[in-house]
JSON list of C-alpha atoms in Angstrom, two decimals:
[
{"chain": "N", "resi": 1, "resn": "ALA", "atom": "CA", "xyz": [53.09, 52.39, 134.34]},
{"chain": "N", "resi": 2, "resn": "GLN", "atom": "CA", "xyz": [54.88, 54.76, 136.63]},
{"chain": "N", "resi": 3, "resn": "SER", "atom": "CA", "xyz": [52.66, 56.51, 139.13]},
{"chain": "N", "resi": 4, "resn": "VAL", "atom": "CA", "xyz": [52.65, 58.64, 142.24]},
{"chain": "N", "resi": 5, "resn": "THR", "atom": "CA", "xyz": [49.90, 58.39, 144.79]},
{"chain": "N", "resi": 6, "resn": "GLN", "atom": "CA", "xyz": [48.99, 60.89, 147.46]},
{"chain": "N", "resi": 7, "resn": "PRO", "atom": "CA", "xyz": [46.16, 59.17, 149.26]},
{"chain": "N", "resi": 8, "resn": "ASP", "atom": "CA", "xyz": [45.02, 62.19, 151.30]},
{"chain": "N", "resi": 9, "resn": "ILE", "atom": "CA", "xyz": [43.14, 64.82, 149.29]},
{"chain": "N", "resi": 10, "resn": "HIS", "atom": "CA", "xyz": [42.72, 67.25, 152.19]},
{"chain": "N", "resi": 11, "resn": "ILE", "atom": "CA", "xyz": [44.19, 67.30, 155.68]},
{"chain": "N", "resi": 12, "resn": "THR", "atom": "CA", "xyz": [43.42, 69.71, 158.53]},
{"chain": "N", "resi": 13, "resn": "VAL", "atom": "CA", "xyz": [45.77, 70.04, 161.50]},
{"chain": "N", "resi": 14, "resn": "SER", "atom": "CA", "xyz": [45.93, 72.44, 164.41]},
{"chain": "N", "resi": 15, "resn": "GLU", "atom": "CA", "xyz": [48.60, 75.08, 164.48]},
{"chain": "N", "resi": 16, "resn": "GLY", "atom": "CA", "xyz": [51.54, 73.71, 166.43]},
{"chain": "N", "resi": 17, "resn": "ALA", "atom": "CA", "xyz": [50.66, 70.08, 165.78]},
{"chain": "N", "resi": 18, "resn": "SER", "atom": "CA", "xyz": [52.85, 67.69, 163.84]},
{"chain": "N", "resi": 19, "resn": "LEU", "atom": "CA", "xyz": [52.20, 66.88, 160.22]},
{"chain": "N", "resi": 20, "resn": "GLU", "atom": "CA", "xyz": [52.78, 63.90, 157.95]},
{"chain": "N", "resi": 21, "resn": "LEU", "atom": "CA", "xyz": [51.75, 63.85, 154.31]},
{"chain": "N", "resi": 22, "resn": "ARG", "atom": "CA", "xyz": [51.87, 60.54, 152.52]},
{"chain": "N", "resi": 23, "resn": "CYS", "atom": "CA", "xyz": [53.35, 59.73, 149.14]},
{"chain": "N", "resi": 24, "resn": "ASN", "atom": "CA", "xyz": [53.76, 56.36, 147.45]},
{"chain": "N", "resi": 25, "resn": "TYR", "atom": "CA", "xyz": [55.33, 55.64, 144.11]},
{"chain": "N", "resi": 26, "resn": "SER", "atom": "CA", "xyz": [55.49, 52.66, 141.79]},
{"chain": "N", "resi": 27, "resn": "TYR", "atom": "CA", "xyz": [58.73, 52.03, 139.96]},
{"chain": "N", "resi": 28, "resn": "GLY", "atom": "CA", "xyz": [61.09, 49.14, 139.42]},
{"chain": "N", "resi": 29, "resn": "ALA", "atom": "CA", "xyz": [64.15, 51.05, 140.55]},
{"chain": "N", "resi": 30, "resn": "THR", "atom": "CA", "xyz": [64.77, 53.89, 142.97]},
{"chain": "N", "resi": 31, "resn": "PRO", "atom": "CA", "xyz": [63.54, 57.09, 141.42]},
{"chain": "N", "resi": 32, "resn": "TYR", "atom": "CA", "xyz": [64.45, 60.66, 142.23]},
{"chain": "N", "resi": 33, "resn": "LEU", "atom": "CA", "xyz": [61.84, 62.08, 144.60]},
{"chain": "N", "resi": 34, "resn": "PHE", "atom": "CA", "xyz": [60.65, 65.58, 145.29]},
{"chain": "N", "resi": 35, "resn": "TRP", "atom": "CA", "xyz": [58.13, 67.48, 147.38]},
{"chain": "N", "resi": 36, "resn": "TYR", "atom": "CA", "xyz": [56.78, 70.78, 146.10]},
{"chain": "N", "resi": 37, "resn": "VAL", "atom": "CA", "xyz": [54.48, 73.31, 147.75]},
{"chain": "N", "resi": 38, "resn": "GLN", "atom": "CA", "xyz": [51.96, 75.54, 146.04]},
{"chain": "N", "resi": 39, "resn": "SER", "atom": "CA", "xyz": [50.53, 78.58, 147.76]},
{"chain": "N", "resi": 40, "resn": "PRO", "atom": "CA", "xyz": [47.20, 79.88, 146.45]},
{"chain": "N", "resi": 41, "resn": "GLY", "atom": "CA", "xyz": [47.56, 81.54, 143.07]},
{"chain": "N", "resi": 42, "resn": "GLN", "atom": "CA", "xyz": [51.23, 80.72, 142.81]},
{"chain": "N", "resi": 43, "resn": "GLY", "atom": "CA", "xyz": [53.47, 78.33, 140.98]},
{"chain": "N", "resi": 44, "resn": "LEU", "atom": "CA", "xyz": [55.17, 75.44, 142.73]},
{"chain": "N", "resi": 45, "resn": "GLN", "atom": "CA", "xyz": [58.25, 75.76, 144.91]},
{"chain": "N", "resi": 46, "resn": "LEU", "atom": "CA", "xyz": [60.63, 72.94, 145.75]},
{"chain": "N", "resi": 47, "resn": "LEU", "atom": "CA", "xyz": [60.63, 71.91, 149.44]},
{"chain": "N", "resi": 48, "resn": "LEU", "atom": "CA", "xyz": [63.16, 69.10, 149.27]},
{"chain": "N", "resi": 49, "resn": "LYS", "atom": "CA", "xyz": [64.53, 66.34, 147.08]},
{"chain": "N", "resi": 50, "resn": "TYR", "atom": "CA", "xyz": [66.00, 62.87, 147.39]},
{"chain": "N", "resi": 51, "resn": "PHE", "atom": "CA", "xyz": [68.47, 61.43, 144.93]},
{"chain": "N", "resi": 52, "resn": "SER", "atom": "CA", "xyz": [70.49, 58.95, 146.93]},
{"chain": "N", "resi": 53, "resn": "GLY", "atom": "CA", "xyz": [72.32, 58.49, 150.22]},
{"chain": "N", "resi": 54, "resn": "ASP", "atom": "CA", "xyz": [70.79, 59.33, 153.58]},
{"chain": "N", "resi": 55, "resn": "THR", "atom": "CA", "xyz": [67.12, 58.40, 153.48]},
{"chain": "N", "resi": 56, "resn": "LEU", "atom": "CA", "xyz": [66.07, 61.32, 155.69]},
{"chain": "N", "resi": 57, "resn": "VAL", "atom": "CA", "xyz": [66.31, 64.60, 153.85]},
{"chain": "N", "resi": 58, "resn": "GLN", "atom": "CA", "xyz": [65.89, 68.09, 155.18]},
{"chain": "N", "resi": 59, "resn": "GLY", "atom": "CA", "xyz": [64.19, 70.83, 153.25]},
{"chain": "N", "resi": 60, "resn": "ILE", "atom": "CA", "xyz": [63.21, 74.44, 153.51]},
{"chain": "N", "resi": 61, "resn": "LYS", "atom": "CA", "xyz": [60.67, 75.84, 155.96]},
{"chain": "N", "resi": 62, "resn": "GLY", "atom": "CA", "xyz": [61.41, 73.14, 158.54]},
{"chain": "N", "resi": 63, "resn": "PHE", "atom": "CA", "xyz": [60.15, 70.23, 156.43]},
{"chain": "N", "resi": 64, "resn": "GLU", "atom": "CA", "xyz": [61.76, 66.80, 156.17]},
{"chain": "N", "resi": 65, "resn": "ALA", "atom": "CA", "xyz": [60.96, 63.64, 154.30]},
{"chain": "N", "resi": 66, "resn": "GLU", "atom": "CA", "xyz": [61.98, 60.02, 154.66]},
{"chain": "N", "resi": 67, "resn": "PHE", "atom": "CA", "xyz": [62.55, 57.63, 151.79]},
{"chain": "N", "resi": 68, "resn": "LYS", "atom": "CA", "xyz": [61.51, 54.06, 152.61]},
{"chain": "N", "resi": 69, "resn": "ARG", "atom": "CA", "xyz": [62.35, 51.68, 149.79]},
{"chain": "N", "resi": 70, "resn": "SER", "atom": "CA", "xyz": [60.52, 48.72, 151.36]},
{"chain": "N", "resi": 71, "resn": "GLN", "atom": "CA", "xyz": [57.31, 50.72, 151.43]},
{"chain": "N", "resi": 72, "resn": "SER", "atom": "CA", "xyz": [57.86, 52.68, 148.23]},
{"chain": "N", "resi": 73, "resn": "SER", "atom": "CA", "xyz": [57.09, 55.79, 150.22]},
{"chain": "N", "resi": 74, "resn": "PHE", "atom": "CA", "xyz": [58.45, 59.29, 150.60]},
{"chain": "N", "resi": 75, "resn": "ASN", "atom": "CA", "xyz": [56.40, 60.90, 153.34]},
{"chain": "N", "resi": 76, "resn": "LEU", "atom": "CA", "xyz": [56.72, 64.56, 154.21]},
{"chain": "N", "resi": 77, "resn": "ARG", "atom": "CA", "xyz": [56.86, 65.61, 157.84]},
{"chain": "N", "resi": 78, "resn": "LYS", "atom": "CA", "xyz": [57.00, 68.72, 159.98]},
{"chain": "N", "resi": 79, "resn": "PRO", "atom": "CA", "xyz": [57.14, 68.69, 163.78]},
{"chain": "N", "resi": 80, "resn": "SER", "atom": "CA", "xyz": [55.07, 71.80, 164.31]},
{"chain": "N", "resi": 81, "resn": "VAL", "atom": "CA", "xyz": [52.99, 73.48, 161.64]},
{"chain": "N", "resi": 82, "resn": "HIS", "atom": "CA", "xyz": [52.42, 77.21, 161.29]},
{"chain": "N", "resi": 83, "resn": "TRP", "atom": "CA", "xyz": [49.39, 78.93, 159.78]},
{"chain": "N", "resi": 84, "resn": "SER", "atom": "CA", "xyz": [51.59, 79.95, 156.85]},
{"chain": "N", "resi": 85, "resn": "ASP", "atom": "CA", "xyz": [52.02, 76.27, 155.95]},
{"chain": "N", "resi": 86, "resn": "ALA", "atom": "CA", "xyz": [48.48, 76.12, 154.63]},
{"chain": "N", "resi": 87, "resn": "ALA", "atom": "CA", "xyz": [48.97, 75.25, 150.93]},
{"chain": "N", "resi": 88, "resn": "GLU", "atom": "CA", "xyz": [48.80, 72.37, 148.51]},
{"chain": "N", "resi": 89, "resn": "TYR", "atom": "CA", "xyz": [51.64, 69.89, 148.58]},
{"chain": "N", "resi": 90, "resn": "PHE", "atom": "CA", "xyz": [52.73, 67.75, 145.69]},
{"chain": "N", "resi": 91, "resn": "CYS", "atom": "CA", "xyz": [54.93, 64.70, 145.67]},
{"chain": "N", "resi": 92, "resn": "ALA", "atom": "CA", "xyz": [56.84, 64.12, 142.42]},
{"chain": "N", "resi": 93, "resn": "VAL", "atom": "CA", "xyz": [59.11, 61.47, 140.95]},
{"chain": "N", "resi": 94, "resn": "VAL", "atom": "CA", "xyz": [61.57, 61.14, 138.14]},
{"chain": "N", "resi": 95, "resn": "ARG", "atom": "CA", "xyz": [62.54, 57.74, 136.93]},
{"chain": "N", "resi": 96, "resn": "TYR", "atom": "CA", "xyz": [66.32, 57.50, 136.60]},
{"chain": "N", "resi": 97, "resn": "SER", "atom": "CA", "xyz": [66.14, 56.21, 133.09]},
{"chain": "N", "resi": 98, "resn": "SER", "atom": "CA", "xyz": [63.76, 58.93, 131.96]},
{"chain": "N", "resi": 99, "resn": "ALA", "atom": "CA", "xyz": [65.16, 62.02, 133.52]},
{"chain": "N", "resi": 100, "resn": "SER", "atom": "CA", "xyz": [63.18, 64.45, 131.47]},
{"chain": "N", "resi": 101, "resn": "LYS", "atom": "CA", "xyz": [59.73, 63.49, 132.71]},
{"chain": "N", "resi": 102, "resn": "ILE", "atom": "CA", "xyz": [58.83, 64.47, 136.21]},
{"chain": "N", "resi": 103, "resn": "ILE", "atom": "CA", "xyz": [55.49, 63.03, 137.29]},
{"chain": "N", "resi": 104, "resn": "PHE", "atom": "CA", "xyz": [53.41, 64.68, 139.97]},
{"chain": "N", "resi": 105, "resn": "GLY", "atom": "CA", "xyz": [50.91, 63.23, 142.40]},
{"chain": "N", "resi": 106, "resn": "SER", "atom": "CA", "xyz": [47.42, 64.67, 142.64]},
{"chain": "N", "resi": 107, "resn": "GLY", "atom": "CA", "xyz": [48.29, 66.78, 145.65]},
{"chain": "N", "resi": 108, "resn": "THR", "atom": "CA", "xyz": [47.25, 67.13, 149.28]},
{"chain": "N", "resi": 109, "resn": "ARG", "atom": "CA", "xyz": [45.61, 70.31, 150.45]},
{"chain": "N", "resi": 110, "resn": "LEU", "atom": "CA", "xyz": [46.67, 71.30, 153.96]},
{"chain": "N", "resi": 111, "resn": "SER", "atom": "CA", "xyz": [44.48, 73.48, 156.12]},
{"chain": "N", "resi": 112, "resn": "ILE", "atom": "CA", "xyz": [45.56, 74.82, 159.50]},
{"chain": "N", "resi": 113, "resn": "ARG", "atom": "CA", "xyz": [43.13, 75.10, 162.38]},
{"chain": "N", "resi": 114, "resn": "PRO", "atom": "CA", "xyz": [43.85, 78.11, 164.61]},
{"chain": "F", "resi": 1, "resn": "ASN", "atom": "CA", "xyz": [65.42, 88.59, 138.94]},
{"chain": "F", "resi": 2, "resn": "ALA", "atom": "CA", "xyz": [62.47, 87.59, 136.70]},
{"chain": "F", "resi": 3, "resn": "GLY", "atom": "CA", "xyz": [62.89, 83.76, 136.69]},
{"chain": "F", "resi": 4, "resn": "VAL", "atom": "CA", "xyz": [60.08, 82.15, 134.65]},
{"chain": "F", "resi": 5, "resn": "THR", "atom": "CA", "xyz": [57.56, 84.56, 133.15]},
{"chain": "F", "resi": 6, "resn": "GLN", "atom": "CA", "xyz": [54.22, 83.43, 131.74]},
{"chain": "F", "resi": 7, "resn": "THR", "atom": "CA", "xyz": [51.79, 85.51, 129.72]},
{"chain": "F", "resi": 8, "resn": "PRO", "atom": "CA", "xyz": [48.90, 86.03, 129.74]},
{"chain": "F", "resi": 9, "resn": "LYS", "atom": "CA", "xyz": [47.83, 85.32, 133.30]},
{"chain": "F", "resi": 10, "resn": "PHE", "atom": "CA", "xyz": [44.20, 84.99, 132.33]},
{"chain": "F", "resi": 11, "resn": "GLN", "atom": "CA", "xyz": [42.52, 84.23, 129.00]},
{"chain": "F", "resi": 12, "resn": "VAL", "atom": "CA", "xyz": [39.02, 83.36, 127.85]},
{"chain": "F", "resi": 13, "resn": "LEU", "atom": "CA", "xyz": [38.59, 81.69, 124.47]},
{"chain": "F", "resi": 14, "resn": "LYS", "atom": "CA", "xyz": [35.70, 80.40, 122.46]},
{"chain": "F", "resi": 15, "resn": "THR", "atom": "CA", "xyz": [35.72, 76.83, 121.18]},
{"chain": "F", "resi": 16, "resn": "GLY", "atom": "CA", "xyz": [37.77, 76.61, 118.01]},
{"chain": "F", "resi": 17, "resn": "GLN", "atom": "CA", "xyz": [39.85, 79.68, 118.59]},
{"chain": "F", "resi": 18, "resn": "SER", "atom": "CA", "xyz": [43.64, 79.49, 118.66]},
{"chain": "F", "resi": 19, "resn": "MET", "atom": "CA", "xyz": [46.08, 81.10, 120.98]},
{"chain": "F", "resi": 20, "resn": "THR", "atom": "CA", "xyz": [49.63, 80.91, 122.27]},
{"chain": "F", "resi": 21, "resn": "LEU", "atom": "CA", "xyz": [50.71, 80.86, 125.90]},
{"chain": "F", "resi": 22, "resn": "GLN", "atom": "CA", "xyz": [54.11, 82.48, 126.24]},
{"chain": "F", "resi": 23, "resn": "CYS", "atom": "CA", "xyz": [56.85, 81.32, 128.55]},
{"chain": "F", "resi": 24, "resn": "ALA", "atom": "CA", "xyz": [60.25, 82.95, 128.97]},
{"chain": "F", "resi": 25, "resn": "GLN", "atom": "CA", "xyz": [63.06, 82.28, 131.42]},
{"chain": "F", "resi": 26, "resn": "ASP", "atom": "CA", "xyz": [66.17, 84.31, 132.03]},
{"chain": "F", "resi": 27, "resn": "MET", "atom": "CA", "xyz": [68.20, 81.70, 133.91]},
{"chain": "F", "resi": 28, "resn": "ASN", "atom": "CA", "xyz": [69.83, 80.09, 130.82]},
{"chain": "F", "resi": 29, "resn": "HIS", "atom": "CA", "xyz": [68.04, 76.81, 131.62]},
{"chain": "F", "resi": 30, "resn": "GLU", "atom": "CA", "xyz": [68.25, 74.11, 128.99]},
{"chain": "F", "resi": 31, "resn": "TYR", "atom": "CA", "xyz": [65.15, 72.24, 130.17]},
{"chain": "F", "resi": 32, "resn": "MET", "atom": "CA", "xyz": [61.66, 73.73, 129.84]},
{"chain": "F", "resi": 33, "resn": "SER", "atom": "CA", "xyz": [58.28, 72.15, 130.16]},
{"chain": "F", "resi": 34, "resn": "TRP", "atom": "CA", "xyz": [54.53, 72.81, 130.21]},
{"chain": "F", "resi": 35, "resn": "TYR", "atom": "CA", "xyz": [52.08, 71.36, 132.66]},
{"chain": "F", "resi": 36, "resn": "ARG", "atom": "CA", "xyz": [48.35, 71.69, 133.09]},
{"chain": "F", "resi": 37, "resn": "GLN", "atom": "CA", "xyz": [46.77, 71.58, 136.53]},
{"chain": "F", "resi": 38, "resn": "ASP", "atom": "CA", "xyz": [43.23, 70.34, 137.00]},
{"chain": "F", "resi": 39, "resn": "PRO", "atom": "CA", "xyz": [41.41, 69.78, 140.30]},
{"chain": "F", "resi": 40, "resn": "GLY", "atom": "CA", "xyz": [42.17, 66.38, 141.80]},
{"chain": "F", "resi": 41, "resn": "MET", "atom": "CA", "xyz": [44.61, 65.49, 139.05]},
{"chain": "F", "resi": 42, "resn": "GLY", "atom": "CA", "xyz": [47.75, 67.28, 140.08]},
{"chain": "F", "resi": 43, "resn": "LEU", "atom": "CA", "xyz": [50.03, 68.49, 137.34]},
{"chain": "F", "resi": 44, "resn": "ARG", "atom": "CA", "xyz": [50.23, 66.63, 134.05]},
{"chain": "F", "resi": 45, "resn": "LEU", "atom": "CA", "xyz": [53.10, 67.08, 131.65]},
{"chain": "F", "resi": 46, "resn": "ILE", "atom": "CA", "xyz": [52.07, 68.32, 128.20]},
{"chain": "F", "resi": 47, "resn": "HIS", "atom": "CA", "xyz": [55.37, 68.87, 126.34]},
{"chain": "F", "resi": 48, "resn": "TYR", "atom": "CA", "xyz": [58.94, 69.42, 127.30]},
{"chain": "F", "resi": 49, "resn": "SER", "atom": "CA", "xyz": [62.23, 70.49, 125.72]},
{"chain": "F", "resi": 50, "resn": "VAL", "atom": "CA", "xyz": [65.78, 69.61, 126.69]},
{"chain": "F", "resi": 51, "resn": "GLY", "atom": "CA", "xyz": [67.31, 72.39, 124.60]},
{"chain": "F", "resi": 52, "resn": "ALA", "atom": "CA", "xyz": [66.79, 74.71, 121.67]},
{"chain": "F", "resi": 53, "resn": "GLY", "atom": "CA", "xyz": [65.43, 72.82, 118.69]},
{"chain": "F", "resi": 54, "resn": "ILE", "atom": "CA", "xyz": [64.46, 69.75, 120.71]},
{"chain": "F", "resi": 55, "resn": "THR", "atom": "CA", "xyz": [60.94, 69.02, 121.96]},
{"chain": "F", "resi": 56, "resn": "ASP", "atom": "CA", "xyz": [59.11, 65.91, 123.06]},
{"chain": "F", "resi": 57, "resn": "GLN", "atom": "CA", "xyz": [55.68, 64.88, 124.25]},
{"chain": "F", "resi": 58, "resn": "GLY", "atom": "CA", "xyz": [54.60, 64.36, 127.82]},
{"chain": "F", "resi": 59, "resn": "GLU", "atom": "CA", "xyz": [51.55, 62.64, 129.27]},
{"chain": "F", "resi": 60, "resn": "VAL", "atom": "CA", "xyz": [48.84, 64.73, 127.64]},
{"chain": "F", "resi": 61, "resn": "PRO", "atom": "CA", "xyz": [50.19, 66.31, 124.39]},
{"chain": "F", "resi": 62, "resn": "ASN", "atom": "CA", "xyz": [47.06, 66.10, 122.22]},
{"chain": "F", "resi": 63, "resn": "GLY", "atom": "CA", "xyz": [45.70, 69.47, 121.14]},
{"chain": "F", "resi": 64, "resn": "TYR", "atom": "CA", "xyz": [48.91, 71.32, 121.95]},
{"chain": "F", "resi": 65, "resn": "ASN", "atom": "CA", "xyz": [51.97, 72.26, 119.93]},
{"chain": "F", "resi": 66, "resn": "VAL", "atom": "CA", "xyz": [55.31, 73.61, 121.08]},
{"chain": "F", "resi": 67, "resn": "SER", "atom": "CA", "xyz": [58.53, 74.85, 119.57]},
{"chain": "F", "resi": 68, "resn": "ARG", "atom": "CA", "xyz": [61.87, 75.88, 121.04]},
{"chain": "F", "resi": 69, "resn": "SER", "atom": "CA", "xyz": [63.73, 78.23, 118.74]},
{"chain": "F", "resi": 70, "resn": "THR", "atom": "CA", "xyz": [65.72, 79.86, 121.55]},
{"chain": "F", "resi": 71, "resn": "THR", "atom": "CA", "xyz": [66.92, 78.79, 124.96]},
{"chain": "F", "resi": 72, "resn": "GLU", "atom": "CA", "xyz": [64.82, 81.48, 126.61]},
{"chain": "F", "resi": 73, "resn": "ASP", "atom": "CA", "xyz": [61.38, 80.89, 125.09]},
{"chain": "F", "resi": 74, "resn": "PHE", "atom": "CA", "xyz": [59.01, 77.94, 125.01]},
{"chain": "F", "resi": 75, "resn": "PRO", "atom": "CA", "xyz": [55.53, 78.89, 123.74]},
{"chain": "F", "resi": 76, "resn": "LEU", "atom": "CA", "xyz": [52.57, 76.55, 123.97]},
{"chain": "F", "resi": 77, "resn": "ARG", "atom": "CA", "xyz": [50.06, 76.71, 121.12]},
{"chain": "F", "resi": 78, "resn": "LEU", "atom": "CA", "xyz": [46.45, 75.69, 121.12]},
{"chain": "F", "resi": 79, "resn": "LEU", "atom": "CA", "xyz": [45.40, 75.42, 117.50]},
{"chain": "F", "resi": 80, "resn": "SER", "atom": "CA", "xyz": [41.69, 74.83, 118.05]},
{"chain": "F", "resi": 81, "resn": "ALA", "atom": "CA", "xyz": [40.68, 75.31, 121.65]},
{"chain": "F", "resi": 82, "resn": "ALA", "atom": "CA", "xyz": [38.20, 72.90, 123.26]},
{"chain": "F", "resi": 83, "resn": "PRO", "atom": "CA", "xyz": [36.37, 73.19, 126.61]},
{"chain": "F", "resi": 84, "resn": "SER", "atom": "CA", "xyz": [38.44, 70.23, 127.87]},
{"chain": "F", "resi": 85, "resn": "GLN", "atom": "CA", "xyz": [41.47, 72.52, 127.66]},
{"chain": "F", "resi": 86, "resn": "THR", "atom": "CA", "xyz": [40.06, 74.79, 130.37]},
{"chain": "F", "resi": 87, "resn": "SER", "atom": "CA", "xyz": [42.83, 74.58, 132.96]},
{"chain": "F", "resi": 88, "resn": "VAL", "atom": "CA", "xyz": [45.65, 76.34, 134.69]},
{"chain": "F", "resi": 89, "resn": "TYR", "atom": "CA", "xyz": [48.88, 76.03, 132.75]},
{"chain": "F", "resi": 90, "resn": "PHE", "atom": "CA", "xyz": [52.32, 76.15, 134.25]},
{"chain": "F", "resi": 91, "resn": "CYS", "atom": "CA", "xyz": [55.65, 76.58, 132.55]},
{"chain": "F", "resi": 92, "resn": "ALA", "atom": "CA", "xyz": [58.68, 75.28, 134.37]},
{"chain": "F", "resi": 93, "resn": "SER", "atom": "CA", "xyz": [62.41, 75.22, 133.68]},
{"chain": "F", "resi": 94, "resn": "SER", "atom": "CA", "xyz": [65.47, 73.54, 135.00]},
{"chain": "F", "resi": 95, "resn": "LEU", "atom": "CA", "xyz": [69.19, 73.96, 134.51]},
{"chain": "F", "resi": 96, "resn": "ALA", "atom": "CA", "xyz": [69.89, 70.44, 133.32]},
{"chain": "F", "resi": 97, "resn": "GLY", "atom": "CA", "xyz": [66.77, 68.32, 133.32]},
{"chain": "F", "resi": 98, "resn": "THR", "atom": "CA", "xyz": [64.82, 67.07, 136.26]},
{"chain": "F", "resi": 99, "resn": "ASN", "atom": "CA", "xyz": [67.29, 64.50, 137.56]},
{"chain": "F", "resi": 100, "resn": "THR", "atom": "CA", "xyz": [69.86, 66.94, 138.87]},
{"chain": "F", "resi": 101, "resn": "GLY", "atom": "CA", "xyz": [67.94, 69.81, 140.26]},
{"chain": "F", "resi": 102, "resn": "GLU", "atom": "CA", "xyz": [64.68, 71.54, 140.85]},
{"chain": "F", "resi": 103, "resn": "LEU", "atom": "CA", "xyz": [62.04, 72.87, 138.53]},
{"chain": "F", "resi": 104, "resn": "PHE", "atom": "CA", "xyz": [61.40, 76.59, 138.63]},
{"chain": "F", "resi": 105, "resn": "PHE", "atom": "CA", "xyz": [57.75, 77.43, 137.94]},
{"chain": "F", "resi": 106, "resn": "GLY", "atom": "CA", "xyz": [56.00, 80.43, 136.52]},
{"chain": "F", "resi": 107, "resn": "GLU", "atom": "CA", "xyz": [52.94, 81.81, 138.22]},
{"chain": "F", "resi": 108, "resn": "GLY", "atom": "CA", "xyz": [50.52, 80.11, 135.86]},
{"chain": "F", "resi": 109, "resn": "SER", "atom": "CA", "xyz": [48.09, 81.03, 133.12]},
{"chain": "F", "resi": 110, "resn": "ARG", "atom": "CA", "xyz": [44.41, 80.40, 133.74]},
{"chain": "F", "resi": 111, "resn": "LEU", "atom": "CA", "xyz": [42.60, 79.52, 130.52]},
{"chain": "F", "resi": 112, "resn": "THR", "atom": "CA", "xyz": [38.86, 79.21, 130.12]},
{"chain": "F", "resi": 113, "resn": "VAL", "atom": "CA", "xyz": [37.37, 77.79, 126.92]},
{"chain": "F", "resi": 114, "resn": "LEU", "atom": "CA", "xyz": [33.67, 78.45, 126.40]}
]
């Protein structure tokens, strides 16, 4: 069965430090990949997406993610976090052959230490 | 610029009661979907629709009904609420499915079933 795994439930980083949030997926073929962010009490907002081509994709708010086929991973990174980045982050995948079903990981909650 | 509008934002039900969560979008999106969000489980797809008159089941459809009589509206019905349906519900829409673009989310509806 298709699945998305975010192994880190909660991460705390200091403001100004770098960030990497992990995401692994299980599919036979290359899926479409997304990262969403959810601020408290809000719906989700798309940060970035990968469909094909360059494996390093840039998103909004200074985030980037790298698709690594050999590791079935799509990790989210930011060189220097800001207090406003505190939120919950969700990795999501769509299998090419089932474009109507986007499957989300369980999320990683990011806290920022002043 | 309303986007995706969900009502109500909060609702408390007793076991066995019925209710409808409303979702409307003004972006002329063909694709609409309902998710539930539970702690530690991310978002799980309940039902989705790829256009007016067309609906299909997601990961967790039991206990929920949907219909899509217009492009704009996609209500979610709970016919006989159960405590297991206590959750935060999100409606999301997309211009042409999830393989070509992003999902736009409403702000969520928090449902408590006693």
